[in-house]
mmCIF file of N, CA and C in Angstrom:
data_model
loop_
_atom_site.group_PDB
_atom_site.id
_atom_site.type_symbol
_atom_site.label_atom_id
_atom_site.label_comp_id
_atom_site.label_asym_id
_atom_site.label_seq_id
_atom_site.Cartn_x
_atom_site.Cartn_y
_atom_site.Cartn_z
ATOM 1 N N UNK A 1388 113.667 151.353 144.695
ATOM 2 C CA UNK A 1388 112.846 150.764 143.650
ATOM 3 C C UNK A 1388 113.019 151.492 142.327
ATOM 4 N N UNK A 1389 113.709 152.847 142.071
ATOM 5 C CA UNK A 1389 113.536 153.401 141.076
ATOM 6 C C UNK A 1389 114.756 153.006 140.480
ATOM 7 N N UNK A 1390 116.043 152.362 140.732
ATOM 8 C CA UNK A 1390 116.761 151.510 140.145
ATOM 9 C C UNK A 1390 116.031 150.666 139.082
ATOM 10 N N UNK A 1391 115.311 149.809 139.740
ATOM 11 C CA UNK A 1391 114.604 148.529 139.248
ATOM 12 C C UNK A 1391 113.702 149.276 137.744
ATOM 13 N N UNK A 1392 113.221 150.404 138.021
ATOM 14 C CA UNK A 1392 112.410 150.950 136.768
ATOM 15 C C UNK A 1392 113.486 150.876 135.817
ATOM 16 N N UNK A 1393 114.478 152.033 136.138
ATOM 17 C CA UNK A 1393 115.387 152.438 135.001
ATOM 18 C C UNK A 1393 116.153 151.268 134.263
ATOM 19 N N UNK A 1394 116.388 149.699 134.964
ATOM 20 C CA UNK A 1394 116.743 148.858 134.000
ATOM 21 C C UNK A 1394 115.519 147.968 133.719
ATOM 22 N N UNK A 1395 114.308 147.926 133.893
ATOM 23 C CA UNK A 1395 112.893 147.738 133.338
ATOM 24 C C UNK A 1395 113.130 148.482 132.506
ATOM 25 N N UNK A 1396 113.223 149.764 131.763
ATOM 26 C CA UNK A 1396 112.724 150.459 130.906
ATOM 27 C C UNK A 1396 113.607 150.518 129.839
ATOM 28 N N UNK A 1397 115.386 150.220 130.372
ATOM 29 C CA UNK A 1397 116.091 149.823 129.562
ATOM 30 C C UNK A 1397 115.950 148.726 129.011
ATOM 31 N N UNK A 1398 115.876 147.647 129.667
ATOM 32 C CA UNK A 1398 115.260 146.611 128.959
ATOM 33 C C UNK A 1398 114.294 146.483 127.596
ATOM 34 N N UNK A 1399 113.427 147.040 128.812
ATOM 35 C CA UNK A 1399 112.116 147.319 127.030
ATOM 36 C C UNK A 1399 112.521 147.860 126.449
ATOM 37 N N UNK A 1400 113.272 149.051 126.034
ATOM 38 C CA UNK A 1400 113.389 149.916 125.151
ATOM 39 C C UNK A 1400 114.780 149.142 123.965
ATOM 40 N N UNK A 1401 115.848 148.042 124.919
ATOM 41 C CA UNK A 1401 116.492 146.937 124.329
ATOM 42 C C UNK A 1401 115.607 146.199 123.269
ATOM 43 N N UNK A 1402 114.717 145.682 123.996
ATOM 44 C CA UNK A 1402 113.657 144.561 123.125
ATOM 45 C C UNK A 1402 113.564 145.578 122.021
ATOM 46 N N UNK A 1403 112.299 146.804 122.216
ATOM 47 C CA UNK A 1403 111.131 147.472 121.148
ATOM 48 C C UNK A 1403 112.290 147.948 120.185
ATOM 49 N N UNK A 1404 113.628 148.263 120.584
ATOM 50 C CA UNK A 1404 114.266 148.620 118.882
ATOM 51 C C UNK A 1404 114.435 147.502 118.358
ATOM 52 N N UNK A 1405 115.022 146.426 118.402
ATOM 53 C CA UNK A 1405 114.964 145.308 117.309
ATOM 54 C C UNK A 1405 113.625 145.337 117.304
ATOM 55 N N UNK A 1406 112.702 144.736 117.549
ATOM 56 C CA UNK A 1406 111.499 144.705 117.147
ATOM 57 C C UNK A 1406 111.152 145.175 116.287
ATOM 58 N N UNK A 1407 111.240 146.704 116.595
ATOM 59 C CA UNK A 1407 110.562 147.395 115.876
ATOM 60 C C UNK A 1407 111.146 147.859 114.899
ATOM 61 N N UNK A 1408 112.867 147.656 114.309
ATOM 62 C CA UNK A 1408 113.121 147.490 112.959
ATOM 63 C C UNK A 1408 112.707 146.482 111.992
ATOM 64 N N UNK A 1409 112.303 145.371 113.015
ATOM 65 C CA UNK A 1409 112.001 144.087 112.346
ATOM 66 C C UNK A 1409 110.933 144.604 111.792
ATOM 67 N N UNK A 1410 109.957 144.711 112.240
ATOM 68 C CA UNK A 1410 108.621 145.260 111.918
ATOM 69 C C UNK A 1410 108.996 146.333 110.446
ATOM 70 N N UNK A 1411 109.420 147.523 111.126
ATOM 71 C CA UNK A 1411 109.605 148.265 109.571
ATOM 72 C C UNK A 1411 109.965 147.670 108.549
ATOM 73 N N UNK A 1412 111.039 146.952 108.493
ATOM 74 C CA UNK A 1412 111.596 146.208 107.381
ATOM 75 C C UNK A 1412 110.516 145.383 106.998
ATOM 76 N N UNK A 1413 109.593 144.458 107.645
ATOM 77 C CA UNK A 1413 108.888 143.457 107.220
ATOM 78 C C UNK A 1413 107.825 144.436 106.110
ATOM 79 N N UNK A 1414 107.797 145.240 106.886
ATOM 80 C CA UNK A 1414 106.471 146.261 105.820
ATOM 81 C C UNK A 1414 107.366 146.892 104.815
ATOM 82 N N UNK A 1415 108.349 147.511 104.551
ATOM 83 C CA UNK A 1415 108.391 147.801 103.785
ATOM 84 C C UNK A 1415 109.143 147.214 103.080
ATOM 85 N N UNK A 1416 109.824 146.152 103.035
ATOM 86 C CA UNK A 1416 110.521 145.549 102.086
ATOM 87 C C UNK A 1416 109.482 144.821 101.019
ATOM 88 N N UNK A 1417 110.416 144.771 99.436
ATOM 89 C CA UNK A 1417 109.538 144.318 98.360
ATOM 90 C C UNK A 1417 109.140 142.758 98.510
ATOM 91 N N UNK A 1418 108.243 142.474 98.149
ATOM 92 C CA UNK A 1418 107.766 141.416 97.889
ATOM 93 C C UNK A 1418 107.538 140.584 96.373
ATOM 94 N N UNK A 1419 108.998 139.984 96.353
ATOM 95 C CA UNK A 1419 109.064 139.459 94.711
ATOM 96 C C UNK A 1419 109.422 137.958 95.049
ATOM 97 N N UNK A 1420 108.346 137.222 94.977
ATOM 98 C CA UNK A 1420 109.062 135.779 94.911
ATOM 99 C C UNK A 1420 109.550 135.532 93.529
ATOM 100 N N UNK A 1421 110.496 134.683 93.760
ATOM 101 C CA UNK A 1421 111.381 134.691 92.597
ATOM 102 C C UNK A 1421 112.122 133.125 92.927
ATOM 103 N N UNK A 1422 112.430 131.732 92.178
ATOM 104 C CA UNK A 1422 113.193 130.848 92.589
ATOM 105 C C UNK A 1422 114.281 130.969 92.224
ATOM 106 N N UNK A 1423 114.819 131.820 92.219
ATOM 107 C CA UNK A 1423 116.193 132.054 91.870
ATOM 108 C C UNK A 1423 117.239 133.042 93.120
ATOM 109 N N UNK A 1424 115.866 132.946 93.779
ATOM 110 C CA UNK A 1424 116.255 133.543 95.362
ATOM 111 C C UNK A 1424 116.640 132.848 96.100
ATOM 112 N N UNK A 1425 116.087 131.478 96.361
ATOM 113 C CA UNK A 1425 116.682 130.221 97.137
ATOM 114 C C UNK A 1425 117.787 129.221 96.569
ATOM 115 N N UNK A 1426 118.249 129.694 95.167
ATOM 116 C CA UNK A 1426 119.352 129.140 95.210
ATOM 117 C C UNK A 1426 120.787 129.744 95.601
ATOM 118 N N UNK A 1427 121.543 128.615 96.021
ATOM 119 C CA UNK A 1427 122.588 128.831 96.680
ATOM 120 C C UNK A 1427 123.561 129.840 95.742
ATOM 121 N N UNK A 1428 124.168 130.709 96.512
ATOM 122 C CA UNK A 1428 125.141 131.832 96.297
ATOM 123 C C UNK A 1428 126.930 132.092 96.383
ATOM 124 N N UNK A 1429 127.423 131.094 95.299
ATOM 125 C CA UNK A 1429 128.658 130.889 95.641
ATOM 126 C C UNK A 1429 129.206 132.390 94.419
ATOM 127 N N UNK A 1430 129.201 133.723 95.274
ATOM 128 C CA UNK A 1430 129.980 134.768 94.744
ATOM 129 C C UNK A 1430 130.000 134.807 93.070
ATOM 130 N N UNK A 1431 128.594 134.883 92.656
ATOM 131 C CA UNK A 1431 128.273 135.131 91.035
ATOM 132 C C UNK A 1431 128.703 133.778 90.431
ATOM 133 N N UNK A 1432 129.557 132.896 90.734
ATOM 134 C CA UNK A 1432 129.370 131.877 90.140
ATOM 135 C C UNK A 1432 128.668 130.434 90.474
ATOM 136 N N UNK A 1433 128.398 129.623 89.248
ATOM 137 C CA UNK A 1433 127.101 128.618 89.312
ATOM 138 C C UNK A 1433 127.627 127.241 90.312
ATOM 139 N N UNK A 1434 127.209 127.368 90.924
ATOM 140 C CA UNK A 1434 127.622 126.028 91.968
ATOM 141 C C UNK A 1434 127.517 124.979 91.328
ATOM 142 N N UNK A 1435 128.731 124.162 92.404
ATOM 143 C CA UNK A 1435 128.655 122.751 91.583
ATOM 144 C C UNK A 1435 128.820 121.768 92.532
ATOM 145 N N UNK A 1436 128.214 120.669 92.719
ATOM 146 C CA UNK A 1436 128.353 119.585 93.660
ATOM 147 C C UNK A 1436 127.328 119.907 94.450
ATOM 148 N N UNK A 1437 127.091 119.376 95.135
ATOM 149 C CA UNK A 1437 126.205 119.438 96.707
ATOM 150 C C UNK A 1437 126.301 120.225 97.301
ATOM 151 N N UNK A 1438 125.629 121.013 98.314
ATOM 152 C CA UNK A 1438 125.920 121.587 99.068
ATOM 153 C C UNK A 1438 126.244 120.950 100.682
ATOM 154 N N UNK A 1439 126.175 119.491 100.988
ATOM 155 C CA UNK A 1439 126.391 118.970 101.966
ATOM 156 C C UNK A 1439 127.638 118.231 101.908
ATOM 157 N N UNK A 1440 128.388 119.025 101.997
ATOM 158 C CA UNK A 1440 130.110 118.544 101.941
ATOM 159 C C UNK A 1440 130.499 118.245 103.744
ATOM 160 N N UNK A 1441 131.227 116.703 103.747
ATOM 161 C CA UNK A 1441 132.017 117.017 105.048
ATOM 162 C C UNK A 1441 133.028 117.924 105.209
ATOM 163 N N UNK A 1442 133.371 118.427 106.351
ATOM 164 C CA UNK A 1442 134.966 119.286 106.725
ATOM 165 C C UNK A 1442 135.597 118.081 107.522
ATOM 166 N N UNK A 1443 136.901 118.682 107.722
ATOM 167 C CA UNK A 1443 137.423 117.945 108.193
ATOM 168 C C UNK A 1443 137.342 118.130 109.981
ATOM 169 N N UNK A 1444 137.316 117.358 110.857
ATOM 170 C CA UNK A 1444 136.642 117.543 112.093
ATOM 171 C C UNK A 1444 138.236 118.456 112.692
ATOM 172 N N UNK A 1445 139.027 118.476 112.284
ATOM 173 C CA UNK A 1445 139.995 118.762 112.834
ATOM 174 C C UNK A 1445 140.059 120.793 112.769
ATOM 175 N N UNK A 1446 139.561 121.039 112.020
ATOM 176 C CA UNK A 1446 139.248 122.640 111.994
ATOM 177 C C UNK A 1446 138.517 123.100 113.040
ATOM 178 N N UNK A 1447 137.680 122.146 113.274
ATOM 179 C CA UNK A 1447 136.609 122.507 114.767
ATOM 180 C C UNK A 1447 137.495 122.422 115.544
ATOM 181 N N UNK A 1448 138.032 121.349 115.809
ATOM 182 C CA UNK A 1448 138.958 121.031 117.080
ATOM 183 C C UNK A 1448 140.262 122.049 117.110
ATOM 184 N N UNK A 1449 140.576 122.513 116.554
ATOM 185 C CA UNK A 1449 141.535 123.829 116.562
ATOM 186 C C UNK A 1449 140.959 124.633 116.784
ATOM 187 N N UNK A 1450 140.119 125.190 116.491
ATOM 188 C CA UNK A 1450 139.220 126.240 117.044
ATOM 189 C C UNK A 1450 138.366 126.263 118.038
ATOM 190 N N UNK A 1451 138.262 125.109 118.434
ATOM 191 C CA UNK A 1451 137.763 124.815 119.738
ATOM 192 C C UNK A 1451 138.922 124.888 120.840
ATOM 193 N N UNK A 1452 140.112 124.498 120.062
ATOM 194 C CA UNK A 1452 141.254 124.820 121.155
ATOM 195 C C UNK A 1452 141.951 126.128 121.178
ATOM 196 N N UNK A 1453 141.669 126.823 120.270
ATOM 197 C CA UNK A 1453 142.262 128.238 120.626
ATOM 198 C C UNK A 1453 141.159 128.904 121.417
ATOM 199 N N UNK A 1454 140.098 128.374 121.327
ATOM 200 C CA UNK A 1454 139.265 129.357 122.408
ATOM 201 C C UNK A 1454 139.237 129.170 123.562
ATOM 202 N N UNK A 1455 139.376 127.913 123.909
ATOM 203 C CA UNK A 1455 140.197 126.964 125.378
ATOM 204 C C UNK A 1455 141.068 127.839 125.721
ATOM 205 N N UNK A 1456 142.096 127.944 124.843
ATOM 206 C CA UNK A 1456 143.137 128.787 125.646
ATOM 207 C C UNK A 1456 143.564 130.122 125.304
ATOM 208 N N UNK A 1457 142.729 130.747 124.598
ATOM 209 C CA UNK A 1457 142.093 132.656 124.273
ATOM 210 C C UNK A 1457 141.872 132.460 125.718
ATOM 211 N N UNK A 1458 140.311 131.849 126.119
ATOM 212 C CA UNK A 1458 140.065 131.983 127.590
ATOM 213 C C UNK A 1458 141.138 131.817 128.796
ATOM 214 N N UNK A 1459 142.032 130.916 128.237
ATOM 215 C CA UNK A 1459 142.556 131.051 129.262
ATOM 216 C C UNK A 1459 143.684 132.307 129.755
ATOM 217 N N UNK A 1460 144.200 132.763 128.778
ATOM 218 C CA UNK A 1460 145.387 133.904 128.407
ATOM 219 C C UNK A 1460 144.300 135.210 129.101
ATOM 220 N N UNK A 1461 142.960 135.248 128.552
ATOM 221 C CA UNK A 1461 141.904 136.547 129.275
ATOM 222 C C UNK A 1461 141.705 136.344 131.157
ATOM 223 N N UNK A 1462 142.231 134.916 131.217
ATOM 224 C CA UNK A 1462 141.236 134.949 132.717
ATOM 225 C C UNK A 1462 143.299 134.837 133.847
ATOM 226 N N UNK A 1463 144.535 134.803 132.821
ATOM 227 C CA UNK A 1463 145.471 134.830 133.799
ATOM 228 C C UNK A 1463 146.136 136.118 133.366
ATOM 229 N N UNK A 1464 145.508 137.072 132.548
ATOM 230 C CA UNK A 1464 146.301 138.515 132.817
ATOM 231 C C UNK A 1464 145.589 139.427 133.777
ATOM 232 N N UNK A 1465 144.665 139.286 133.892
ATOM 233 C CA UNK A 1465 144.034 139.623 135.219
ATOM 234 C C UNK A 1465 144.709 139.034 136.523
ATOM 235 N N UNK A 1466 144.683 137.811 136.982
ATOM 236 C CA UNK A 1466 145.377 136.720 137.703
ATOM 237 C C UNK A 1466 146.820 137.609 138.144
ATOM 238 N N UNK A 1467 147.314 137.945 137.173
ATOM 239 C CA UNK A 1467 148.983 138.117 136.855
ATOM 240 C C UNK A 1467 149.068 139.903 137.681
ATOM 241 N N UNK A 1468 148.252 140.572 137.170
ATOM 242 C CA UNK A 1468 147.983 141.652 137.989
ATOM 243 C C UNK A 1468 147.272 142.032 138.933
ATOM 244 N N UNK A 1469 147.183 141.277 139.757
ATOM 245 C CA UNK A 1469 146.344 141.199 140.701
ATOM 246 C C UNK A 1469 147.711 140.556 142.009
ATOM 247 N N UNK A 1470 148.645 139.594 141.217
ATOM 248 C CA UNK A 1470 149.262 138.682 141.894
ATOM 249 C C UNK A 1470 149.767 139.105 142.629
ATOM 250 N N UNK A 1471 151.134 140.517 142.109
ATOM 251 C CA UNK A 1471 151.901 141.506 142.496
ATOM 252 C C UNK A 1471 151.495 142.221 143.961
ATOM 253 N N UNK A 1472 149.915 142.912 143.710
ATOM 254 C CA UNK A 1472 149.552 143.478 145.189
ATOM 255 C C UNK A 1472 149.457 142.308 145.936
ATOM 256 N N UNK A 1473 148.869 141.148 145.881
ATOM 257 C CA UNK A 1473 148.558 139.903 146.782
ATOM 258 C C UNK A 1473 150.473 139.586 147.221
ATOM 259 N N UNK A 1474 150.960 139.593 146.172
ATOM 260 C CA UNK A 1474 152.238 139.018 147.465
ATOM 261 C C UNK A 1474 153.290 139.993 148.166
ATOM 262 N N UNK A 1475 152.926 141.572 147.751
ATOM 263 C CA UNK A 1475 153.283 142.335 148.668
ATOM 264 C C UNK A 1475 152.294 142.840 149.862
ATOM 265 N N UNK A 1476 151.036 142.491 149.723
ATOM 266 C CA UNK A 1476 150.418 142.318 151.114
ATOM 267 C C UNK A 1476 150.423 141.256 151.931
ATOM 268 N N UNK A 1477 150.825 140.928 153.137
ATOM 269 C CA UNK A 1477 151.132 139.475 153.592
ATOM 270 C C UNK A 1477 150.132 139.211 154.260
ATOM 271 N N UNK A 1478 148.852 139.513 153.638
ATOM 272 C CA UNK A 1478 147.376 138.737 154.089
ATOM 273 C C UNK A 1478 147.328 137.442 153.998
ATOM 274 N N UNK A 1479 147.730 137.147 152.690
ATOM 275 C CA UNK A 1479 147.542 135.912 152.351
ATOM 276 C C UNK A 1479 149.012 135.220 151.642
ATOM 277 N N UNK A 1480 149.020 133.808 152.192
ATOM 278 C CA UNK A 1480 150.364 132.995 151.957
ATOM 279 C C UNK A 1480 150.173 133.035 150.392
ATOM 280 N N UNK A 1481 151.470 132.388 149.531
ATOM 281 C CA UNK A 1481 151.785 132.101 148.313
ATOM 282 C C UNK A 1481 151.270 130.843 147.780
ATOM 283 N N UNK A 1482 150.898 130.061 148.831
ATOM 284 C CA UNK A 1482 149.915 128.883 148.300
ATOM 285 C C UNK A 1482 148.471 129.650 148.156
ATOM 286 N N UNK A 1483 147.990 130.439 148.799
ATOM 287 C CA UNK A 1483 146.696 130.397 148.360
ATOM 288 C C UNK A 1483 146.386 131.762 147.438
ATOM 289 N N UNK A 1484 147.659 131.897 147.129
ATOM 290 C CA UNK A 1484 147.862 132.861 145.687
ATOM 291 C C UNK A 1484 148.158 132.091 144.221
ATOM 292 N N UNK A 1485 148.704 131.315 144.532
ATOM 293 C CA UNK A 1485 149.662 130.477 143.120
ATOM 294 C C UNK A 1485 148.132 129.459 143.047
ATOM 295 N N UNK A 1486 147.950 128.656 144.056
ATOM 296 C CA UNK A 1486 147.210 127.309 144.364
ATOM 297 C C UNK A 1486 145.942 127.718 143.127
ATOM 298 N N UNK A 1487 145.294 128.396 143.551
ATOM 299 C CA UNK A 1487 143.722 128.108 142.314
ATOM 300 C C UNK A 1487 144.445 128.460 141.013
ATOM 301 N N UNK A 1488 145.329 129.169 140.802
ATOM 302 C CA UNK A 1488 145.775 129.412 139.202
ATOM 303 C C UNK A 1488 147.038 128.056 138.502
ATOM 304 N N UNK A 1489 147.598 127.294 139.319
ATOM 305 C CA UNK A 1489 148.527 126.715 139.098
ATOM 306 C C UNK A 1489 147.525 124.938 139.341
ATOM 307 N N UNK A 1490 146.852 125.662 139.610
ATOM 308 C CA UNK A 1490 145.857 124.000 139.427
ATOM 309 C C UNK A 1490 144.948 124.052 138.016
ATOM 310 N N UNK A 1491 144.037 125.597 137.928
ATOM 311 C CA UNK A 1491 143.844 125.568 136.551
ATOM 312 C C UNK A 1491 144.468 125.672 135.384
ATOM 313 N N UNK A 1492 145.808 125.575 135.652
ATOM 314 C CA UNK A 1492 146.486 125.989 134.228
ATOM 315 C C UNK A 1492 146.993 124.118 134.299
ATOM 316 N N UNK A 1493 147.287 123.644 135.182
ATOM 317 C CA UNK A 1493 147.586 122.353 135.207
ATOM 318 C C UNK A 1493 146.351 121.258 134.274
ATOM 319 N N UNK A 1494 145.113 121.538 134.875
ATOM 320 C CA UNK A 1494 143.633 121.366 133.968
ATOM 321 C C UNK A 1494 143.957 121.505 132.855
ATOM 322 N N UNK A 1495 144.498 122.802 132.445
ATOM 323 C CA UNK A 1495 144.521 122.846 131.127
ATOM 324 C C UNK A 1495 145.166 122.047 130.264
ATOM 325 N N UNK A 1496 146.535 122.148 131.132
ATOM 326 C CA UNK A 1496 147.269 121.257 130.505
ATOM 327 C C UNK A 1496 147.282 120.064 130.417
ATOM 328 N N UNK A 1497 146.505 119.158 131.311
ATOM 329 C CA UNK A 1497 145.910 117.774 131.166
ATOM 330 C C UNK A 1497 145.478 117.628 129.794
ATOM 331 N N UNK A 1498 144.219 118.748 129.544
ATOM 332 C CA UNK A 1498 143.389 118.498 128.402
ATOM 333 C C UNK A 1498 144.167 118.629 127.297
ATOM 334 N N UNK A 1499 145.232 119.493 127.400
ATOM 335 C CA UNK A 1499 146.718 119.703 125.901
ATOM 336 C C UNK A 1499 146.684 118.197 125.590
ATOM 337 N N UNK A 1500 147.168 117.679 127.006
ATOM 338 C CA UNK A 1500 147.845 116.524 126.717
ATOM 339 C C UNK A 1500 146.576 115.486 126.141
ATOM 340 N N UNK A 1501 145.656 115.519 126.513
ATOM 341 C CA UNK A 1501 144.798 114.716 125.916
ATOM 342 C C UNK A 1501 144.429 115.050 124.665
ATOM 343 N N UNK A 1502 144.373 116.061 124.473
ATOM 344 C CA UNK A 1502 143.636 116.381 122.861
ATOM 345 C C UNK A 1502 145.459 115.987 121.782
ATOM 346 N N UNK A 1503 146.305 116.460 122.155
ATOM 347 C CA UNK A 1503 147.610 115.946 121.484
ATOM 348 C C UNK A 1503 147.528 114.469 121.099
ATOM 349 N N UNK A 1504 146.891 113.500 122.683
ATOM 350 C CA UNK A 1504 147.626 112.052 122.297
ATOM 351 C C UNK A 1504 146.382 111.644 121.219
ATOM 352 N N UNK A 1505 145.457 112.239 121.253
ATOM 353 C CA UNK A 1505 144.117 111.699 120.637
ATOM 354 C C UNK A 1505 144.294 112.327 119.347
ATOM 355 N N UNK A 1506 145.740 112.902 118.803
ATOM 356 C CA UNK A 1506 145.353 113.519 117.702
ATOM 357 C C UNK A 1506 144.616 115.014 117.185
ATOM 358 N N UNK A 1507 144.143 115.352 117.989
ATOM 359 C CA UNK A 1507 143.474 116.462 117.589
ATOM 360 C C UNK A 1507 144.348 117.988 117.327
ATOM 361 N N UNK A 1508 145.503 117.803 117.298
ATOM 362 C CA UNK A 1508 146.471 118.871 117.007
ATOM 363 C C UNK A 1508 147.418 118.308 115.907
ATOM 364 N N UNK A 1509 147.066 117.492 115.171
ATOM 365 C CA UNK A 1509 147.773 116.499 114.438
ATOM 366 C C UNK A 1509 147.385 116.691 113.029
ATOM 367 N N UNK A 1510 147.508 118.002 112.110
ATOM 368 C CA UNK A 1510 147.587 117.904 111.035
ATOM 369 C C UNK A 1510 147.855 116.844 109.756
ATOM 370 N N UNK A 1511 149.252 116.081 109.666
ATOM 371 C CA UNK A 1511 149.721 115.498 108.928
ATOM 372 C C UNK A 1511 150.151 114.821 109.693
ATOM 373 N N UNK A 1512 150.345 113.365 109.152
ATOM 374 C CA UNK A 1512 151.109 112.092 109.512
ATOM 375 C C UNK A 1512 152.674 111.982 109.173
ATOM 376 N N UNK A 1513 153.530 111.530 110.063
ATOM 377 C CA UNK A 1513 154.616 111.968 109.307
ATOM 378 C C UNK A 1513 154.858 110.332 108.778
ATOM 379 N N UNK A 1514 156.178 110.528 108.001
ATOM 380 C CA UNK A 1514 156.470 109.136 107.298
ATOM 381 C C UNK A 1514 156.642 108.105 108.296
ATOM 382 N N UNK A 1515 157.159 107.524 109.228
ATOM 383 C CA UNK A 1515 157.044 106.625 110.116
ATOM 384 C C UNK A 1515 155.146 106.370 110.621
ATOM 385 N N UNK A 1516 154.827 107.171 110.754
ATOM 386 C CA UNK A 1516 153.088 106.690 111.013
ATOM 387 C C UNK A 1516 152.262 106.121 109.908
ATOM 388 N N UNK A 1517 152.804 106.727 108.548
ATOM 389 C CA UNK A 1517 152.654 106.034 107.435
ATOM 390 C C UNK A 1517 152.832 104.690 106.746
ATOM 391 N N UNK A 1518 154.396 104.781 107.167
ATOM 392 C CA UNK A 1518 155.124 103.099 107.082
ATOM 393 C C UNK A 1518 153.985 102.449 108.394
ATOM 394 N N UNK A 1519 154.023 102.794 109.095
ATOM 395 C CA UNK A 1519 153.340 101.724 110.152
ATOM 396 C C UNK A 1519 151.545 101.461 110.194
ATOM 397 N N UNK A 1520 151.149 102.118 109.192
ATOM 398 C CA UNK A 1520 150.089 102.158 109.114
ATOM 399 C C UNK A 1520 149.199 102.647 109.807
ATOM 400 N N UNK A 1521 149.520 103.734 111.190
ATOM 401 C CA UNK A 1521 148.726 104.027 112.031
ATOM 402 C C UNK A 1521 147.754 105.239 111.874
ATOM 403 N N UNK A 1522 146.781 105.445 110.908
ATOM 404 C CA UNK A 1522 145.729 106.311 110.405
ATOM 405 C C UNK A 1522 145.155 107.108 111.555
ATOM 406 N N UNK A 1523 145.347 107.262 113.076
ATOM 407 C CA UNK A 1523 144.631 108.112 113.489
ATOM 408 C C UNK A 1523 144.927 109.338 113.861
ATOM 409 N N UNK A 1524 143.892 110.393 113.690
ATOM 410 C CA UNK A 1524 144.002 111.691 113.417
ATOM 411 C C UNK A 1524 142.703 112.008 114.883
#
């Protein structure tokens, strides 16, 4: 049971420091309302336009796909060293070494292929998609 204290107490003691900087700061920081505080902060100079601009959806979707496959590069170098002792111990066959990693990387690659045909790795149109009029991105 004295396990259970020592990460109880870590815990709390996790929580009570944020807290309790929050707290200091709340007290002692100045108190100046000012409306020139809530306007927007584009690096000393005076903004212009809206601040509710679209992006283009395609920045998400790249970055949604490098983290797809960041994760995946973190979860098969482990995989990859691990593989070596597994197929010089003959516990276990080469199907049920290769099999769960060669099915998820296959997954993955389904979804390549889907996010490719749908465009979503598709920067620029080239001139033939142009001549043909086919706009999707």
């Amino acid at each position: 049971m004295n396990d259970w204290i020592a990460i109880g107490a870590l815990a709390l003691v996790g929580l009570l420091i944020p807290l309790g900087m929050m707290a200091v700061s709340y007290l002692l920081r100045p108190s100046v309302p000012e409306t020139s505080k809530r306007a927007t902060y584009e690096s000393g100079e005076v903004p212009t336009g809206g601040t509710r601009i679209r992006f283009n959806i395609q920045y998400y979707m790249v970055a949604l796909l490098f983290l797809v496959f960041d994760i995946e590069t973190v979860l098969l170098f482990p995989w990859a060293v691990v593989y070596l002792d597994a197929v010089e111990s003959d516990a276990v066959s080469l199907l049920e070494i290769l099999g769960p990693m060669l099915l998820f990387v296959a997954i993955l690659m389904v979804g390549l292929a889907w996010a490719w045909r749908n465009g979503a790795v598709q920067w620029a149109q080239t001139p033939r998609q142009l001549a043909s009029g086919d706009d999707r991105q």
